Each structure stands twice: as C-alpha cells, then as structure tokens.
Coordinates of C-alpha atoms in Angstrom, one line a residue:
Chain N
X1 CA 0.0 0.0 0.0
X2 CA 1.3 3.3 -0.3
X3 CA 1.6 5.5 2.6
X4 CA 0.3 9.0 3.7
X5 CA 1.4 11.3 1.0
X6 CA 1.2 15.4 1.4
X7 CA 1.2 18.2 -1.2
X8 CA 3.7 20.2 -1.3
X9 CA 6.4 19.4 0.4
X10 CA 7.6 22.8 0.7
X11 CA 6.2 26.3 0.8
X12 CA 6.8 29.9 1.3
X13 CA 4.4 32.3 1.6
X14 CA 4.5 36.0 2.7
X15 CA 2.2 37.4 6.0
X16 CA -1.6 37.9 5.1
X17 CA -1.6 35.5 2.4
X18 CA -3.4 31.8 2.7
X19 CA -2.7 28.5 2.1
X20 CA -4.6 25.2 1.3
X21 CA -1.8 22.0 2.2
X22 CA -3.3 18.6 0.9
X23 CA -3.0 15.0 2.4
X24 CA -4.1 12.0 0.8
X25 CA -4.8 8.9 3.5
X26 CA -3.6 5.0 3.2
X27 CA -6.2 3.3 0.7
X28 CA -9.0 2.0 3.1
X29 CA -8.1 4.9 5.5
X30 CA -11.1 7.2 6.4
X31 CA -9.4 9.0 9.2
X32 CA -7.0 12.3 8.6
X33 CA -5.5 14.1 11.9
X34 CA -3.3 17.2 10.6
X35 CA -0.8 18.2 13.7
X36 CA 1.8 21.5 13.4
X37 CA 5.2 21.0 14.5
X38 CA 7.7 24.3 15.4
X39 CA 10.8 24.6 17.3
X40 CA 8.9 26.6 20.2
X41 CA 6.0 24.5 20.6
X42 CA 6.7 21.1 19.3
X43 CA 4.1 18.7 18.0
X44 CA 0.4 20.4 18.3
X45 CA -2.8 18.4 17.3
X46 CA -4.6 20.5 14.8
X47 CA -8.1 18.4 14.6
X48 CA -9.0 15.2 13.2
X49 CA -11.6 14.2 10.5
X50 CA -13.2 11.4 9.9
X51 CA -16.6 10.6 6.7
X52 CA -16.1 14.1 6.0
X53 CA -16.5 15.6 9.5
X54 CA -14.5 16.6 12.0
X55 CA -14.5 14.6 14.8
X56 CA -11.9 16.2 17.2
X57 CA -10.1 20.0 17.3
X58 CA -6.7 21.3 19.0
X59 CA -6.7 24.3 20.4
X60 CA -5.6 26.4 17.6
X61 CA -7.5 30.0 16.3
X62 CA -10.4 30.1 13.6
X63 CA -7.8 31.1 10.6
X64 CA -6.9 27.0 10.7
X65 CA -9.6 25.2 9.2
X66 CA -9.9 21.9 7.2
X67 CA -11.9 19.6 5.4
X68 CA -12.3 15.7 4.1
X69 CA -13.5 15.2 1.0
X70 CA -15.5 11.8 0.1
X71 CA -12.5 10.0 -1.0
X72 CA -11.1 10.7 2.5
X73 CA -8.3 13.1 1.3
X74 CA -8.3 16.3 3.5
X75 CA -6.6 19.9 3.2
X76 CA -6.0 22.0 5.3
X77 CA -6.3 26.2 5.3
X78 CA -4.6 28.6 7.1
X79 CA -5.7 32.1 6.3
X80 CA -3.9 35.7 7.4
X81 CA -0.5 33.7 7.7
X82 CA 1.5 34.9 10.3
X83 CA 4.9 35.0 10.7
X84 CA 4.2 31.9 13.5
X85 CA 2.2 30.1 10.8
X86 CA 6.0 28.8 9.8
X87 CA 6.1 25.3 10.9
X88 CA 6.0 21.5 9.5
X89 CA 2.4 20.6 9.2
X90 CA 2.1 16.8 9.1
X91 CA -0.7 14.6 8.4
X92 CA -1.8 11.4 9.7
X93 CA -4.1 8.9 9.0
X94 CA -5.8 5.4 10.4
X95 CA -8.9 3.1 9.7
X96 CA -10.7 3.9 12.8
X97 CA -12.4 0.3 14.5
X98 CA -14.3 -0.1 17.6
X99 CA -12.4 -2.0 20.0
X100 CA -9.2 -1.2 19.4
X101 CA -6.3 1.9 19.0
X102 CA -5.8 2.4 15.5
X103 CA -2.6 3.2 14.3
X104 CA -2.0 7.0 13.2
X105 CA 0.6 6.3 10.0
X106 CA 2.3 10.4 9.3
X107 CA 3.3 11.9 5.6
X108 CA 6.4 13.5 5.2
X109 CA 4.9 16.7 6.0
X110 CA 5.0 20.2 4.5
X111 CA 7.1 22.7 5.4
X112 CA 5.6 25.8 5.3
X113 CA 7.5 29.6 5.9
X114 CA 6.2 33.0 5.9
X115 CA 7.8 35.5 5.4
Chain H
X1 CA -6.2 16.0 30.5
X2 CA -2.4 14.5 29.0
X3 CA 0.7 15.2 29.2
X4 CA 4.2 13.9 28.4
X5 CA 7.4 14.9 29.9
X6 CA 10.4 13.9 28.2
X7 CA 13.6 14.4 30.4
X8 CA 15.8 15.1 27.7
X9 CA 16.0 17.4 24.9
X10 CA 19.4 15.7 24.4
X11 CA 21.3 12.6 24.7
X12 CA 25.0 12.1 23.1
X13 CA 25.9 8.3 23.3
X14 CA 29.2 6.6 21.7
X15 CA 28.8 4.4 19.2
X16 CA 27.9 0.6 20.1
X17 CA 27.1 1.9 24.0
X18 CA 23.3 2.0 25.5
X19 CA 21.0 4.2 25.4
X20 CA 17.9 5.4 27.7
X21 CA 15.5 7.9 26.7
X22 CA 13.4 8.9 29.6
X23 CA 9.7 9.9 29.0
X24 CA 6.8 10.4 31.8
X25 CA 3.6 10.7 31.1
X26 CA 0.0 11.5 33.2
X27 CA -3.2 10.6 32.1
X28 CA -6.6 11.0 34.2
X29 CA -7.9 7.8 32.2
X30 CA -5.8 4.4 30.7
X31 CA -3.8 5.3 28.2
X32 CA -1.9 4.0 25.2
X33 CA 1.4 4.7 24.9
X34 CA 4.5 5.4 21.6
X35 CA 7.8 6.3 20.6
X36 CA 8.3 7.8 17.1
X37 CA 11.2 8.3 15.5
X38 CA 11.8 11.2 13.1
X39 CA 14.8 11.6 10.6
X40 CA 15.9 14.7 9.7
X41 CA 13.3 16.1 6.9
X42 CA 11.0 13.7 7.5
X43 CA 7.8 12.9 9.3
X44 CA 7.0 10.6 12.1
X45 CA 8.1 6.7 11.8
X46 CA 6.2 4.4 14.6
X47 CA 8.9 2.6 16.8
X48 CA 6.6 0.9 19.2
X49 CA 3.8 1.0 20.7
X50 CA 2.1 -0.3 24.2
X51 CA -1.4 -0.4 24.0
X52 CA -1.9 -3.7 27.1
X53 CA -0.5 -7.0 27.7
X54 CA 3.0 -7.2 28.5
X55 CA 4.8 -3.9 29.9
X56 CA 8.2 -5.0 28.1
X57 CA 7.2 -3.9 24.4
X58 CA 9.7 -4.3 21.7
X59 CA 9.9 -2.5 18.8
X60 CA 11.6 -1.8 15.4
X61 CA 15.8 -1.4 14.8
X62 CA 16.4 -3.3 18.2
X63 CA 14.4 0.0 20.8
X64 CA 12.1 -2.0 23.6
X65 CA 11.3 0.2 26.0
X66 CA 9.0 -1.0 29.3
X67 CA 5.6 0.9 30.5
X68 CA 5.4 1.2 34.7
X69 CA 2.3 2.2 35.8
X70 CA 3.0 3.2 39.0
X71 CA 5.9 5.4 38.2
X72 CA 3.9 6.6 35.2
X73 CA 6.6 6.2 33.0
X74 CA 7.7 5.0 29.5
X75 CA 11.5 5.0 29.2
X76 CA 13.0 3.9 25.3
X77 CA 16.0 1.4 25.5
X78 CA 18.7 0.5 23.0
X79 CA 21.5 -1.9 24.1
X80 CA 23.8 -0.5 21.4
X81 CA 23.4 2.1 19.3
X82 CA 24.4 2.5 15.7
X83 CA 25.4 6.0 14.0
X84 CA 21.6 5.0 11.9
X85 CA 20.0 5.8 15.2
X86 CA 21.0 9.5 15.2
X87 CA 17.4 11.0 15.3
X88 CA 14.8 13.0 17.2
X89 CA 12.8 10.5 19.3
X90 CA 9.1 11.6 20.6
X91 CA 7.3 10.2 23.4
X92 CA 3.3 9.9 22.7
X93 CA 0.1 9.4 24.9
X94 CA -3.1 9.0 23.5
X95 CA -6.6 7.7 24.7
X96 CA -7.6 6.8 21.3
X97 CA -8.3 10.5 20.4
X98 CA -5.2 12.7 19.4
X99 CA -2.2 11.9 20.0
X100 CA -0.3 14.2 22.8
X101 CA 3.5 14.1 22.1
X102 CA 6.2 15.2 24.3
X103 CA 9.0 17.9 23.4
X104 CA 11.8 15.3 22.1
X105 CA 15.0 13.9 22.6
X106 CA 17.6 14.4 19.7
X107 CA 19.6 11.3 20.2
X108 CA 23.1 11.9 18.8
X109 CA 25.3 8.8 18.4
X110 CA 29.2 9.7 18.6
X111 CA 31.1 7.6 17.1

C-alpha cells in the first residue's frame, strides 16, 4: 500500500496570504489528523476528521480550518498567515475500528515559511 | 487532561554503548502509549507502541522500551546504538483520540 502522501512538500508564503496544504490517507483509511510542528512549541494536534467531518479540534484559532472530502483526502487552510504560521504541518491517518487503538501512520509533512 | 514529559532534549551516546531515553507521562484515564522516531526532513516513523498486555514492548531497529504504571513512565531502550539511530525520538500518549506528544529527545550517536 502506499503510505500517507502530502502536497507540497515545501512552501513559502508572505504574511496575510493563505494557504490550502493537501493529504491524501492510506487506501482503506477514512481517518485524517493534521498536527503543526515548530521549534517553540513542538508537535500540536490540529483536529481530526473522519466521513467528512470533523471529529476532534486542538486548540488552535479560527484562521486553521480543514476539510475531508469523500475519497477521505483532506486539506487544510490557514488564512492571514503569520509569521508563527511557519512550521511543518504533518498529516496522519488510520482506519478507525471499535475496540481497538488504531494506528495514526504520518506523511512527510509540509514545510511551510512565511515570510 | 495529557501530558508527556520527556527528560531530555538531548542525549550524546558513543557508538555501540546504551541508550535510555526517559519519558513520563500523566493521564486522568488508561492510556496508550508510543515512541516515534523522526529523521531529519522527515515525518514521524512508529517505533513501538504499548497499548496492554506485557509492559516490556519491543519494537523496530532493536528500541524496547517498558511501561510502569506506577511510576507513570515509558523509558526507550537500545542496548547499542548504531550511527543509523542519530534521530529526534518523541514520546506519545493518547486515549484513542489525538495523539499528545512530548518535546523530544535528539539522540546523537558519537562515534
């Protein structure tokens, strides 16, 4: 199978602009989780979707949104980018059962600065 | 609420010597319990993982690492290292939800 794939892998943008990062799951996966990682503040859950709606949410302003589209592949937006917006934002994904953890499986990530 | 605390931010070892990589966690409710590693320009690789059973849980490229509930800890072990292992190593906690990591340990072998 392949694994977790995310589009691009690297981006710079300039403060105020906004930006749409893409993450297509495992085959069979209907779960994405999208989490930020920075120096300062390490690895942050964003939120989690899961059939198109979002099942869980970090603590993280309104300018961070996402969304899962039918074939389970989610973006992300980040709108007004701040010079904090500059971070890796990874994305994981899992097959979500009942009675067990599922395994989150990450993507290489994006790396995303503002300048 | 989670939290991990990772004692470390970093650990120089000499090639071929052991390695510890201390984690500590709390958790109001049971909790499941992994160590990633991530390469340099990379994302997240799953090491192991402890979710019951056994507390001595082994994992991938020879890391075990052994959960103890009463000392709410998690602690990574390698008997001997290899310049391969030269990496940033998180600790995880989740309750099936997110995942809650800790701040790292950036494991760098000497050799």
């Amino acid at each position: 199978k392949a694994g977790v794939t995310q589009t691009p892998r690297y981006l710079i943008k300039t403060r105020g602009q906004q930006v749409t990062l893409s993450c297509s799951p495992i085959s069979g996966h209907r779960s994405v989780s999208w989490y930020q990682q920075t120096p300062g503040q390490g690895l942050q859950f964003l939120f989690e979707y899961f059939s198109e709606t979002q099942r869980n949410k970090g603590n993280f302003p309104g300018r961070f949104s996402g969304r899962q589209f039918s074939n389970s592949r989610s973006e992300m937006n980040v709108s007004t980018l701040e010079l904090g917006d500059s971070a890796l934002y990874l994305c994981a994904s899992r097959s979500l059962g009942t009675n067990s953890y599922n395994e989150q499986f990450f993507g290489p990530g994006t790396r995303l600065t503002v300048l | 609420a989670q939290s991990v605390t990772q004692l470390d931010s970093q650990v120089p070892v000499f090639e071929e010597a052991p390695v510890e990589l201390r984690c500590n966690y709390s958790s109001s409710v049971s909790v499941y319990l992994f160590w990633y590693v991530q390469y340099p320009n990379q994302g997240l690789q799953l090491l192991l993982k402890y979710l019951s059973g056994s507390t001595l849980v082994k994992g991938i490229n020879g890391f075990e690492a052994e959960f103890n509930k009463s000392q709410t800890s998690f602690h990574l072990r390698k008997p001997s290292v290899h310049i391969s292992d030269t990496a940033e190593y998180f600790c995880a906690v989740s309750g099936n939800e997110k995942l809650t990591f800790g701040t790292g340990t950036r494991l760098t072998i000497i050799p």
